[in-house]
CSV table of C-alpha atoms in Angstrom, one decimal:
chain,number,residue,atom,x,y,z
A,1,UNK,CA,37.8,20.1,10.8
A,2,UNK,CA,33.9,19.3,9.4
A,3,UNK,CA,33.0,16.3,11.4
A,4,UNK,CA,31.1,15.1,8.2
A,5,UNK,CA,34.7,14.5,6.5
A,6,UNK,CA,36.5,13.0,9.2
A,7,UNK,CA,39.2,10.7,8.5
A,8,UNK,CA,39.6,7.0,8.9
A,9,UNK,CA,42.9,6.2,11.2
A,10,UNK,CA,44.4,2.9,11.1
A,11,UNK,CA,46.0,1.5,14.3
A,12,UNK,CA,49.3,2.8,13.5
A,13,UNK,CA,48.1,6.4,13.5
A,14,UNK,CA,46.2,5.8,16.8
A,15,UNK,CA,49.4,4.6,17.8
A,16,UNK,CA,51.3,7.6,17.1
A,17,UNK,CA,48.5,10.4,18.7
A,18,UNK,CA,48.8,8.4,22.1
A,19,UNK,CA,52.8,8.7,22.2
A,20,UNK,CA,52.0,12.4,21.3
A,21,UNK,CA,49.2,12.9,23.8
A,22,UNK,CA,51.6,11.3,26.4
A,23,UNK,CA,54.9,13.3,25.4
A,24,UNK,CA,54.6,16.0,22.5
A,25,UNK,CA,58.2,16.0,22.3
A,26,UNK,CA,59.0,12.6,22.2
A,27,UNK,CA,61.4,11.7,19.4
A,28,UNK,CA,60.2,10.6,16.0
A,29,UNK,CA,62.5,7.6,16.3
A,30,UNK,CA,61.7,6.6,20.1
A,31,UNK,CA,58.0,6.2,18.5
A,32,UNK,CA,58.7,4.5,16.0
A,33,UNK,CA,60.5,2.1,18.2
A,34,UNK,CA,57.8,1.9,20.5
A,35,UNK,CA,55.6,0.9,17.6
A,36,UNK,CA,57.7,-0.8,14.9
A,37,UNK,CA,58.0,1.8,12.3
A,38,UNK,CA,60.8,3.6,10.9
A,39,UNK,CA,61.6,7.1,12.2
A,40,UNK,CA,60.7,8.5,8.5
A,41,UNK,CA,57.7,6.7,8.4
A,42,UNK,CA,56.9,8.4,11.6
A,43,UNK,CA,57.6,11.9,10.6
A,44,UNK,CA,55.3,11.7,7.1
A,45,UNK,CA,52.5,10.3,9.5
A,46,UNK,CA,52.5,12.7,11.7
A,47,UNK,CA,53.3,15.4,9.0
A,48,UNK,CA,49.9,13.7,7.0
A,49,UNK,CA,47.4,13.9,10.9
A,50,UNK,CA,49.0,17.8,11.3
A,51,UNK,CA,47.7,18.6,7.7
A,52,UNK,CA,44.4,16.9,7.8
A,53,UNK,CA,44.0,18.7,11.2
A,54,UNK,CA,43.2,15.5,13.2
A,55,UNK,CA,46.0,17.1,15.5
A,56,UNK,CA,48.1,20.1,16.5
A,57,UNK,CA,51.8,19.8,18.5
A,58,UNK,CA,52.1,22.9,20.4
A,59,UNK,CA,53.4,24.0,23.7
A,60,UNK,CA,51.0,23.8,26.8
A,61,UNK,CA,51.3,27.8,28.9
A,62,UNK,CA,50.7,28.4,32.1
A,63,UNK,CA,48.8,31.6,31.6
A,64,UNK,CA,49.6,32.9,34.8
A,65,UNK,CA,52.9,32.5,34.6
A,66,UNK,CA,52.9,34.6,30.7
A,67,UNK,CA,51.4,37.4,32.3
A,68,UNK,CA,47.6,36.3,31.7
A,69,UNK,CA,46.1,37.1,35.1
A,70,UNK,CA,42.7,36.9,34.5
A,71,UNK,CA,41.0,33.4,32.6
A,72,UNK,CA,36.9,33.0,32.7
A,73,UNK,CA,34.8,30.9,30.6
A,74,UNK,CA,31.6,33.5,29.2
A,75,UNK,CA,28.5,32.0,28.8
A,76,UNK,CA,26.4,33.7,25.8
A,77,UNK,CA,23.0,34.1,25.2
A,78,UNK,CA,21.7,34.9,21.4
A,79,UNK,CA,18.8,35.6,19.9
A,80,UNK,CA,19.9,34.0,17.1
A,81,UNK,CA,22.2,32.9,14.7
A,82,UNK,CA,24.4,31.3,16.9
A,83,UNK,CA,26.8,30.0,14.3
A,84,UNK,CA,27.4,33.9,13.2
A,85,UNK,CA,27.9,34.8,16.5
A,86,UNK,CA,30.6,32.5,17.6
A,87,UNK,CA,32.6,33.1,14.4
A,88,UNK,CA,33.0,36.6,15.9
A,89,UNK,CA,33.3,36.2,19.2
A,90,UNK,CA,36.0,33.5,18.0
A,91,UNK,CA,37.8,36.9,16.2
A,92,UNK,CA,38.7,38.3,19.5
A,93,UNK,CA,42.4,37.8,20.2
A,94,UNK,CA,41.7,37.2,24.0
A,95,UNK,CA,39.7,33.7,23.3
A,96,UNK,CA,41.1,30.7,22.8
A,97,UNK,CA,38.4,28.2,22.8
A,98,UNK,CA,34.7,28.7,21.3
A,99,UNK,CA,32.2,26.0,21.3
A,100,UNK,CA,28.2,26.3,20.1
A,101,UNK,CA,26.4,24.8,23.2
A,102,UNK,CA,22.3,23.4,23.7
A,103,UNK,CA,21.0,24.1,27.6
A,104,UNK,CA,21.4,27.2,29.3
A,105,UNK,CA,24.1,29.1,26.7
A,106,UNK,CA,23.9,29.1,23.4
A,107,UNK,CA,28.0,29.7,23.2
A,108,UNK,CA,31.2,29.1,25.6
A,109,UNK,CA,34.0,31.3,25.2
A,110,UNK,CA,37.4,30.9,27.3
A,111,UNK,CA,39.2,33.8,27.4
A,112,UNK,CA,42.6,34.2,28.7
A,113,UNK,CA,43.9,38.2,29.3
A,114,UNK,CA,46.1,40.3,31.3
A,115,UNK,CA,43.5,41.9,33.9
A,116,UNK,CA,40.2,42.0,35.4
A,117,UNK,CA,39.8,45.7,33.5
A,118,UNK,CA,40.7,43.9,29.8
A,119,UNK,CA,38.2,41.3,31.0
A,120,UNK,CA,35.8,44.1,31.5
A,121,UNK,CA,36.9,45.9,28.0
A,122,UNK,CA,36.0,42.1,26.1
A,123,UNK,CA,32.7,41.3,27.9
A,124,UNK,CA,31.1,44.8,27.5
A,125,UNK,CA,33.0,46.3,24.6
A,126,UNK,CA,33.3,43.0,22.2
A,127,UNK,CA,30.9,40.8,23.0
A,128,UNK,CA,27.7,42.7,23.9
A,129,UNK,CA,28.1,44.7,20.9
A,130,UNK,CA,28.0,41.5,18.6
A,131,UNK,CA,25.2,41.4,16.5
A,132,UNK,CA,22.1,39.6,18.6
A,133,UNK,CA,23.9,38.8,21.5
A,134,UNK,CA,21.2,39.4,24.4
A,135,UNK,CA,23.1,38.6,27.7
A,136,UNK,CA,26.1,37.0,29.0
A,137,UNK,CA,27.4,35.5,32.6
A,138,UNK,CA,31.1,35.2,33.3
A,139,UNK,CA,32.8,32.2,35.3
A,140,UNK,CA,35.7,33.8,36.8
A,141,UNK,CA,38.6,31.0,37.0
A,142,UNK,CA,39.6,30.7,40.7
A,143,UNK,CA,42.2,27.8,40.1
A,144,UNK,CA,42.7,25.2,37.4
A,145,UNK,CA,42.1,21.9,39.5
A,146,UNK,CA,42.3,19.3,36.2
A,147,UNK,CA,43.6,20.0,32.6
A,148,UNK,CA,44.4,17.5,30.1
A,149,UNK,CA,44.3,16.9,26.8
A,150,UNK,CA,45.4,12.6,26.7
A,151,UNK,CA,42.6,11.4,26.5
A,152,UNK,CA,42.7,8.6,24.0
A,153,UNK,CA,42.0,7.6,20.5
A,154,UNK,CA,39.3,5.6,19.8
């Protein structure tokens, strides 16, 4: 979502996104509960912030345990046209999260793949080869020591 069109939530919403951040399967009804709205009026809500893209409700993987042996986060380098070069490197099915950067990278890429040679195949095959790409340093994930994704509405 354009941060230049970002929606205005009310309490209520805000309300609803923290019992989802909490729980993602907690029950339309046992929200509305918790905050004194009908389960209906619950369900368009959050039917309305999935839309808009203010949120997504999907299922958190363990990588490893799908088959995913290898996860790094790539640190790119471009001469230019950073914005261009993020949309591709966002194209490869093997990356999950892409985010334009200021400081040593000009992009960060997480990928998430089956093996150290696929790893190899995506760094020197996909990325390199995108159009003024100039260098990139990988940041092999050893173990995962914090993940999470409640971290408020304000």
């Amino acid at each position: 979502m354009a941060t230049s069109q970002l929606p205005q939530l009310d309490d209520v919403s805000k309300a609803i996104i923290e019992q989802l951040q909490h729980d993602g399967r907690r029950s339309y009804a046992a929200i509305g509960k918790e905050i004194g709205l009908s389960e209906a009026a619950v369900r368009q809500r959050v039917q309305k912030l999935t839309e808009a893209g203010v949120m997504q409700i999907v299922a958190v993987t363990d990588p490893l345990q799908l088959g995913f042996a290898r996860q790094a986060m790539v640190g790119v380098k471009v001469t230019k046209g950073a914005r261009d070069a993020a949309k591709a490197i966002a194209e490869i099915d093997e990356i999950d999260y892409v985010v334009i950067t200021t400081g040593r990278f000009d992009i960060l890429a997480e990928v998430v793949c089956e093996s150290d040679e696929r790893l190899l195949d995506i760094i020197t095959d996909r990325i390199a080869s995108i159009t003024n790409v100039i260098s990139s340093e990988t940041f092999v994930y050893l173990k995962l020591a914090k993940q999470t994704y409640a971290w408020g509405v304000r």
